[in-house]
DNA sequence: CGTGAAATTGACTTCTCTCAACTAGCGTGG
DNA sequence: CCACGCTAGTTGAGAGAAGTCAATTTCACG
């Protein structure tokens, strides 16, 4: 199993975490936030490429990402992979499993990653008498469904270039929310992983990056991206145009 | 608004409904099932083509389908449509909205349909002191995520023929659970709606039906389908092959 | 500095869409 | 009851998008 870090009183807890306004305790006031300190008992370190949980595992917890990043993916019997999400710090992994008794997806670290563990039975116990926590679980479930539905729309109605543009914009926006540059970042995933997320081959992803660069929409060198023309990318993605 | 039918004591209630083992009260024992009679206060009739709720509406209830069928779809600003599901009797519509404060999708009747209304505040009130009901809501949320993820996989990794085969098999299985023939049924949706669900054009759907018929996998005449070769369809869908 | 994985690029194939013509079936009203 | 018109569905031809296979290139890492 992964390296577990028990949280001593002097460790960073939810109440003192920089990410608490984005992560598990989102929208919970400072009185109730301490309830999360009660629930989040430990952290786990997951080295790059290692699995946090497997599809089919009994669900024991949900995980707030403290640093690093995680991909979730579904695998069928034939070994075909559909990546269902790339999660960043402050985001929560394992909600789909929380609602079920077993995990629906695999969660794999894209880089060395640290996650805060909120055990399901602790969550349930606390939620029973803290409506804010209950509400939070519902919000997280709703987010999960929205994310999934967004992906359905991308795969169902967008063309490849629109999917990739929307993907870059989505990342940009989420990184901005974390205080990073919205226009310059490093992709933590390979072309193949992007392809498995967007329902495209790695070659198509690579060609599109090259084309976007040729059209001066982005600059890209390996995994370093710079978004040069956000308005044009937005228009291309077809998400907002009327 | 739609025709509302208040439920008098002698009306069919959850406790006496044929569908109760599939619908809202699934897996709830006969003691607790009467709690649903408390929650399900009325039924609504939705004529074919009419909308049960719109994307953006404040969520007030979840709906168990008593008869008929419903499609749910997302629409973006450009009017592009992604159908996210076709729901049959005994299935529950509006869970995504239940978790949110507003509806995420539109729900439209494919034929004259009757739904049982479980108001969210009633549900929450009852759930607070009936764990079985709470558990049930979680189960329904989980089902919703699974459904959505299944669609993601279909759109992301399956080819058109596999999508359509999987679609037919899925319908077949759900109809069988209702006691209908798994091999002979009537499609309640148009080719275009199937296309909008599977991320294909109506022409592609039509061509695939013709091809399946030519290959003696199915027989199809307008909306009447007969599945002639279930094993072959299963193999084609790629869902189970090793 | 060499090796291997990841990424790029090209040539070609295949799948799906688009546009268009045509057909079948259904409902309405004369 | 039939005729008309409308909608849904089918089919074909051609275009365009994305996939496949293969050859390089780049870069990270030992």
XYZ file of C-alpha atoms (C1' of nucleotides) in Angstrom:
544
model
C 0.000 0.000 0.000
C 1.021 3.609 -0.303
C 2.827 5.653 2.199
C 0.338 6.841 4.790
C 0.921 9.977 6.758
C -1.029 10.265 9.975
C -1.951 13.827 10.703
C -0.636 15.105 13.993
C -2.224 18.172 15.528
C 0.508 20.374 14.143
C 0.137 19.077 10.564
C -1.767 21.085 8.054
C -5.447 20.220 8.492
C -8.446 21.318 6.421
C -8.899 24.293 8.712
C -5.422 25.551 7.908
C -5.027 24.273 4.337
C -4.537 26.786 1.545
C -6.918 24.809 -0.625
C -9.790 24.585 1.797
C -11.907 27.042 -0.135
C -11.768 24.750 -3.180
C -11.526 21.267 -1.805
C -13.647 19.047 0.411
C -14.787 21.841 2.698
C -15.887 24.190 -0.093
C -18.565 26.584 1.021
C -18.462 25.443 4.601
C -18.077 28.139 7.169
C -15.218 28.339 9.611
C -17.254 26.847 12.458
C -18.025 23.692 10.550
C -14.721 23.432 8.773
C -13.190 21.967 11.887
C -15.546 19.021 11.387
C -13.434 18.114 8.434
C -10.353 17.957 10.582
C -12.224 15.188 12.353
C -12.944 13.363 9.113
C -9.652 13.794 7.320
C -7.386 11.629 9.382
C -4.464 11.012 7.104
C -2.771 11.749 3.832
C -1.414 9.351 1.246
C 1.538 9.854 -1.046
C 1.159 8.266 -4.473
C 4.277 8.132 -6.628
C 3.944 8.964 -10.319
C 2.233 6.183 -12.238
C 0.933 4.393 -9.162
C -2.711 3.620 -8.565
C -4.693 5.167 -5.720
C -7.571 2.739 -6.191
C -8.733 0.208 -8.753
C -12.047 -0.288 -10.456
C -13.890 -2.880 -8.359
C -12.102 -2.138 -5.081
C -14.398 -1.665 -2.136
C -14.861 2.094 -1.722
C -13.425 3.219 1.575
C -12.865 6.918 1.142
C -12.931 9.968 -1.037
C -9.725 11.846 -1.616
C -8.953 15.546 -1.851
C -5.873 16.252 -3.906
C -3.375 18.266 -1.918
C -0.651 18.349 -4.537
C 0.018 16.657 -7.849
C -2.599 15.335 -10.239
C -4.614 12.217 -10.920
C -6.353 10.666 -13.879
C -9.396 8.464 -13.552
C -10.148 5.882 -16.194
C -12.505 3.070 -17.024
C -11.154 -0.127 -18.495
C -13.244 -2.775 -20.193
C -12.539 -6.474 -20.583
C -10.728 -5.886 -23.860
C -8.329 -3.488 -22.189
C -9.730 -0.472 -23.934
C -9.313 2.628 -21.850
C -11.533 5.645 -21.467
C -10.045 8.367 -19.327
C -12.899 10.053 -17.474
C -11.050 12.889 -15.855
C -7.867 14.694 -14.958
C -7.998 16.017 -11.401
C -5.981 18.893 -9.993
C -5.168 20.045 -6.466
C -8.272 21.034 -4.543
C -10.405 18.615 -6.541
C -11.931 15.474 -5.126
C -11.467 11.928 -6.449
C -13.663 8.940 -5.795
C -17.136 10.401 -5.516
C -18.498 7.876 -7.977
C -17.202 5.158 -5.694
C -18.508 6.898 -2.601
C -22.046 6.576 -3.948
C -21.460 2.945 -4.819
C -19.989 0.199 -2.682
C -17.120 -0.374 -5.093
C -14.992 1.936 -7.161
C -16.242 2.503 -10.692
C -12.926 3.734 -12.038
C -9.181 3.499 -11.605
C -7.335 6.480 -10.167
C -3.700 6.857 -11.212
C -1.204 9.552 -10.296
C 0.138 11.562 -13.228
C 3.009 12.778 -11.054
C 4.000 12.336 -7.431
C 0.809 13.216 -5.651
C -0.482 13.693 -2.152
C -4.136 13.202 -1.288
C -6.116 13.792 1.898
C -8.236 10.835 2.913
C -11.836 11.260 4.030
C -13.144 7.858 5.038
C -16.694 7.184 3.979
C -17.927 5.935 7.333
C -16.448 8.968 9.070
C -18.072 11.220 6.492
C -21.429 9.546 7.002
C -21.141 9.762 10.752
C -20.347 13.465 10.667
C -22.836 14.211 7.897
C -25.645 12.753 10.000
C -25.499 15.719 12.382
C -23.793 18.409 10.292
C -26.071 19.489 7.453
C -23.256 21.496 5.864
C -21.251 18.326 5.352
C -24.263 16.526 3.956
C -24.838 19.398 1.601
C -21.233 19.279 0.553
C -21.443 15.614 -0.358
C -24.438 16.357 -2.480
C -22.609 19.194 -4.183
C -19.657 16.962 -4.947
C -21.965 14.307 -6.403
C -23.603 16.909 -8.541
C -20.234 18.163 -9.780
C -19.306 14.631 -10.694
C -22.434 14.230 -12.789
C -21.903 17.587 -14.448
C -18.331 16.682 -15.315
C -19.445 13.415 -16.792
C -22.229 15.065 -18.777
C -19.835 17.682 -20.098
C -17.627 14.912 -21.366
C -20.615 13.220 -22.978
C -21.392 16.420 -24.856
C -17.777 16.832 -25.914
C -17.612 13.271 -27.222
C -21.083 13.317 -28.703
C -21.299 16.618 -30.522
C -17.890 18.270 -30.802
C -15.383 17.709 -33.554
C -11.806 16.844 -32.691
C -10.464 20.396 -32.841
C -13.349 21.622 -30.701
C -12.725 18.924 -28.138
C -9.070 19.788 -27.840
C -9.721 23.526 -27.648
C -12.362 22.958 -24.961
C -9.945 20.712 -23.098
C -7.210 23.350 -23.066
C -9.626 26.057 -21.984
C -11.007 23.893 -19.217
C -7.530 23.198 -17.873
C -6.619 26.854 -18.177
C -9.620 27.902 -16.165
C -9.051 25.365 -13.405
C -5.381 26.257 -13.116
C -6.317 29.930 -12.918
C -8.634 29.109 -10.014
C -5.591 27.680 -8.247
C -3.670 30.887 -8.810
C -1.548 29.644 -11.701
C -1.257 31.312 -15.058
C -4.276 30.591 -17.247
C -2.195 30.970 -20.390
C 0.968 29.062 -19.676
C 1.173 25.642 -18.094
C 2.624 22.176 -18.275
C 0.490 19.255 -19.352
C 0.901 16.469 -16.856
C -0.507 13.856 -19.235
C 0.759 12.304 -22.454
C -0.761 12.751 -25.900
C -2.128 9.253 -25.574
C -3.869 10.063 -22.292
C -5.384 13.195 -23.799
C -6.549 11.073 -26.716
C -8.076 8.481 -24.405
C -9.924 11.273 -22.675
C -11.192 13.000 -25.821
C -11.955 9.869 -27.826
C -9.131 10.537 -30.295
C -5.869 8.846 -31.196
C -2.598 10.218 -29.963
C -1.620 11.101 -33.531
C -4.729 13.202 -33.977
C -4.006 15.024 -30.746
C -0.436 15.671 -31.830
C -1.503 16.921 -35.245
C -4.055 19.242 -33.714
C -1.488 20.719 -31.350
C 0.783 21.299 -34.327
C -2.031 22.892 -36.280
C -3.068 25.147 -33.411
C 0.565 26.223 -33.137
C 0.779 26.879 -36.881
C -2.331 29.035 -36.598
C -0.781 30.923 -33.677
C -3.509 29.879 -31.279
C -1.002 28.239 -28.979
C 2.673 27.622 -28.641
C 3.607 24.097 -27.656
C 6.854 22.389 -26.943
C 6.467 18.861 -25.626
C 4.231 19.299 -22.611
C 4.680 23.007 -22.136
C 1.748 24.941 -23.552
C 1.093 28.608 -23.966
C -2.368 29.726 -24.963
C -1.804 32.694 -27.255
C -5.324 33.462 -28.420
C -7.902 32.629 -25.788
C -10.816 34.347 -27.572
C -10.149 32.420 -30.760
C -9.808 29.161 -28.837
C -13.105 29.858 -27.143
C -14.768 30.505 -30.462
C -13.237 27.368 -31.899
C -14.399 25.238 -28.994
C -17.952 26.194 -29.891
C -18.861 26.282 -26.227
C -19.909 29.896 -26.088
C -20.649 31.019 -29.634
C -24.248 31.970 -30.436
C -48.576 23.041 -16.512
C -49.361 19.376 -16.906
C -52.333 17.535 -15.658
C -51.750 16.711 -12.003
C -53.425 13.772 -10.402
C -53.636 13.914 -6.636
C -53.393 10.473 -5.147
C -56.366 9.509 -3.067
C -56.034 6.674 -0.565
C -57.562 4.231 -3.014
C -55.199 5.158 -5.889
C -52.260 2.975 -6.633
C -49.451 3.997 -4.302
C -45.852 2.818 -4.169
C -46.858 0.126 -1.732
C -49.311 -1.347 -4.212
C -47.580 -0.480 -7.488
C -46.473 -3.276 -9.782
C -43.224 -1.444 -10.421
C -42.214 -0.867 -6.834
C -39.458 -3.432 -6.964
C -37.784 -1.472 -9.785
C -38.670 2.116 -9.161
C -38.110 4.622 -6.380
C -38.545 2.122 -3.572
C -36.116 -0.467 -4.966
C -34.591 -2.604 -2.289
C -36.662 -1.103 0.463
C -38.507 -3.539 2.655
C -42.256 -3.580 3.039
C -42.147 -1.725 6.349
C -40.350 1.242 4.889
C -42.054 1.181 1.533
C -45.038 2.908 3.034
C -42.721 5.862 3.666
C -42.774 6.374 -0.042
C -46.525 6.662 -0.039
C -45.894 9.645 2.180
C -43.413 11.147 -0.269
C -45.133 10.419 -3.548
C -48.082 12.725 -3.362
C -49.213 12.962 -6.940
C -48.819 11.844 -10.482
C -48.400 13.909 -13.627
C -49.529 13.068 -17.118
C -47.223 14.314 -19.871
C -48.567 14.112 -23.406
C -46.226 12.907 -26.133
C -43.641 15.540 -27.042
C -44.257 17.685 -23.980
C -41.589 18.646 -21.502
C -41.600 17.478 -17.900
C -38.900 19.942 -16.911
C -36.403 22.218 -18.618
C -32.701 22.651 -18.186
C -32.285 25.509 -15.702
C -35.640 25.040 -13.971
C -35.414 24.962 -10.214
C -35.391 21.294 -9.218
C -38.484 20.455 -7.227
C -38.813 16.709 -7.489
C -37.601 13.451 -8.911
C -39.983 11.423 -11.009
C -40.604 7.711 -11.249
C -41.994 6.679 -14.595
C -45.227 4.774 -14.182
C -46.000 4.337 -17.864
C -44.614 5.660 -21.111
C -41.068 6.817 -21.721
C -38.928 9.911 -21.461
C -35.776 11.208 -23.056
C -33.376 13.542 -21.300
C -31.191 15.864 -23.307
C -28.697 18.650 -22.941
C -28.865 21.625 -25.255
C -26.107 24.150 -25.734
C -26.356 27.770 -26.817
C -26.027 26.804 -30.482
C -29.024 24.513 -30.231
C -26.960 21.365 -30.553
C -28.582 18.489 -28.759
C -27.052 15.604 -26.871
C -29.577 13.067 -25.683
C -28.321 11.684 -22.376
C -30.852 8.962 -21.788
C -34.047 7.146 -22.667
C -35.983 6.202 -19.544
C -38.532 3.417 -19.224
C -41.243 2.607 -16.682
C -39.796 1.934 -13.253
C -36.833 4.205 -13.934
C -36.288 7.528 -12.237
C -35.808 10.897 -13.953
C -34.297 14.024 -12.496
C -31.620 12.707 -10.152
C -29.037 15.013 -11.665
C -31.316 17.905 -10.812
C -32.036 16.544 -7.358
C -28.353 16.834 -6.492
C -28.228 20.335 -7.913
C -30.554 23.243 -7.285
C -31.528 23.466 -10.943
C -32.190 20.879 -13.601
C -29.181 19.999 -15.730
C -31.189 18.521 -18.566
C -34.519 18.668 -20.361
C -36.937 15.789 -19.914
C -39.352 15.188 -22.783
C -42.021 12.514 -23.152
C -41.515 10.164 -26.112
C -45.136 9.075 -25.828
C -47.999 9.845 -23.471
C -46.406 9.272 -20.121
C -47.351 9.207 -16.478
C -44.824 9.918 -13.757
C -45.011 9.728 -9.975
C -43.747 12.844 -8.248
C -41.430 12.663 -5.251
C -40.803 16.203 -4.060
C -37.254 16.883 -2.984
C -38.115 18.519 0.319
C -40.403 15.627 1.224
C -37.668 13.187 0.286
C -35.138 15.016 2.405
C -37.504 15.179 5.336
C -38.213 11.460 5.221
C -34.622 10.529 4.442
C -33.450 12.304 7.596
C -35.010 9.608 9.765
C -35.298 6.641 7.389
C -31.848 5.359 6.458
C -33.333 3.097 3.788
C -34.606 6.110 1.893
C -31.284 7.868 2.259
C -29.559 4.785 0.971
C -31.935 4.655 -1.937
C -31.136 8.207 -2.970
C -27.492 7.372 -2.929
C -28.122 4.302 -5.045
C -30.057 6.327 -7.585
C -27.260 8.910 -7.753
C -24.776 6.145 -8.302
C -26.901 4.649 -11.088
C -27.030 8.038 -12.743
C -23.249 8.324 -12.726
C -22.875 4.788 -14.035
C -25.285 5.486 -16.857
C -23.438 8.613 -17.778
C -20.062 6.861 -17.652
C -21.361 4.049 -19.808
C -22.373 6.610 -22.388
C -18.938 8.218 -22.183
C -17.348 4.867 -22.944
C -19.728 4.246 -25.828
C -19.019 7.647 -27.354
C -15.321 7.555 -26.603
C -14.218 4.103 -27.623
C -16.932 2.308 -29.616
C -17.413 2.522 -33.338
C -20.822 3.329 -34.758
C -21.934 -0.257 -35.243
C -20.807 -1.161 -31.742
C -22.696 1.765 -30.282
C -25.897 0.814 -32.008
C -25.577 -2.854 -31.086
C -24.909 -1.921 -27.468
C -27.884 0.417 -27.545
C -30.234 -2.301 -28.773
C -28.936 -4.794 -26.230
C -29.312 -2.310 -23.415
C -32.921 -1.599 -24.366
C -33.591 -5.297 -24.742
C -32.295 -6.028 -21.283
C -34.243 -3.245 -19.615
C -37.448 -4.239 -21.357
C -36.907 -7.833 -20.289
C -36.622 -6.633 -16.682
C -40.085 -5.141 -17.115
C -41.432 -8.461 -18.321
C -41.498 -7.599 -22.004
C -39.885 -9.614 -24.755
C -36.152 -9.010 -24.928
C -36.095 -9.774 -28.623
C -39.042 -7.910 -30.036
C -40.021 -4.366 -29.192
C -41.008 -0.989 -30.529
C -38.562 1.882 -30.502
C -40.236 4.892 -28.990
C -37.655 7.266 -30.399
C -36.831 8.448 -33.919
C -33.648 7.700 -35.831
C -32.598 11.255 -35.166
C -33.031 10.863 -31.414
C -31.017 7.649 -31.460
C -28.363 9.508 -33.415
C -28.328 12.369 -30.930
C -27.857 9.829 -28.184
C -25.077 7.846 -29.855
C -23.243 10.779 -31.399
C -24.182 9.742 -34.943
C -26.296 11.215 -37.700
C -29.751 9.870 -38.401
C -28.529 8.599 -41.778
C -25.792 6.567 -40.162
C -28.288 5.070 -37.737
C -30.637 4.198 -40.585
C -27.861 2.642 -42.639
C -26.693 0.579 -39.692
C -30.200 -0.740 -39.076
C -30.411 -1.700 -42.746
C -27.030 -3.376 -42.588
C -27.854 -5.300 -39.409
C -31.034 -6.456 -41.118
C -29.110 -7.490 -44.239
C -26.771 -9.506 -42.017
C -29.758 -11.131 -40.305
C -28.832 -9.749 -36.918
C -32.144 -7.968 -36.619
C -35.357 -7.454 -38.468
C -36.585 -3.885 -38.571
C -39.632 -2.220 -40.010
C -39.993 1.412 -39.050
C -39.820 1.366 -35.292
C -40.569 -2.304 -34.766
C -37.379 -4.251 -34.069
C -36.707 -7.917 -33.669
C -33.321 -9.004 -32.398
C -32.593 -12.223 -34.284
C -29.045 -12.949 -33.164
C -28.381 -11.773 -29.637
C -25.031 -13.552 -29.273
C -23.721 -11.990 -32.454
C -24.996 -8.564 -31.423
C -23.255 -8.972 -28.101
C -20.036 -9.881 -29.792
C -20.394 -6.973 -32.170
C -21.020 -4.503 -29.370
C -17.616 -5.428 -27.984
C -18.954 -5.101 -24.463
C -18.269 -8.648 -23.402
C -15.690 -10.091 -25.774
C -12.281 -10.985 -24.350
C 26.716 9.806 -24.766
C 23.639 6.187 -25.843
C 18.943 4.258 -25.184
C 14.186 4.158 -25.074
C 9.867 6.346 -24.578
C 7.141 10.088 -26.276
C 6.006 12.983 -29.869
C 5.822 14.398 -34.688
C 4.887 13.889 -39.441
C 3.553 11.662 -43.807
C 0.938 8.562 -46.814
C -2.883 6.120 -47.192
C -7.321 3.935 -45.700
C -11.632 3.852 -43.689
C -15.390 5.569 -41.479
C -18.888 8.849 -40.915
C -21.040 12.995 -42.494
C -23.295 15.960 -45.909
C -26.279 16.796 -49.406
C -29.749 15.154 -52.163
C -33.272 12.368 -54.096
C -36.652 9.297 -53.226
C -40.135 6.267 -50.597
C -43.249 4.852 -47.005
C -46.572 5.629 -43.766
C -49.709 8.472 -41.067
C -53.181 11.720 -40.125
C -56.410 15.159 -41.723
C -59.916 16.921 -44.091
C -62.706 16.940 -48.051
C -62.979 6.392 -47.836
C -59.646 8.363 -50.545
C -56.352 11.911 -51.638
C -53.167 14.971 -50.152
C -49.449 16.571 -47.700
C -46.217 16.078 -44.162
C -42.940 13.757 -41.485
C -39.907 9.957 -40.861
C -37.046 6.882 -42.901
C -34.074 4.978 -46.673
C -30.532 5.041 -49.975
C -26.798 6.827 -52.960
C -22.746 9.601 -54.257
C -19.138 12.239 -52.918
C -16.469 14.904 -49.424
C -14.115 15.316 -45.320
C -12.558 13.839 -40.813
C -10.102 10.804 -38.117
C -7.721 6.395 -37.853
C -3.807 3.235 -39.117
C 0.703 2.129 -40.183
C 5.247 3.497 -40.618
C 9.292 6.361 -40.538
C 11.663 9.976 -38.105
C 12.807 13.148 -34.542
C 13.136 14.846 -29.898
C 14.055 14.577 -25.365
C 14.678 12.689 -20.736
C 17.352 9.700 -18.160
C 20.627 6.618 -16.869
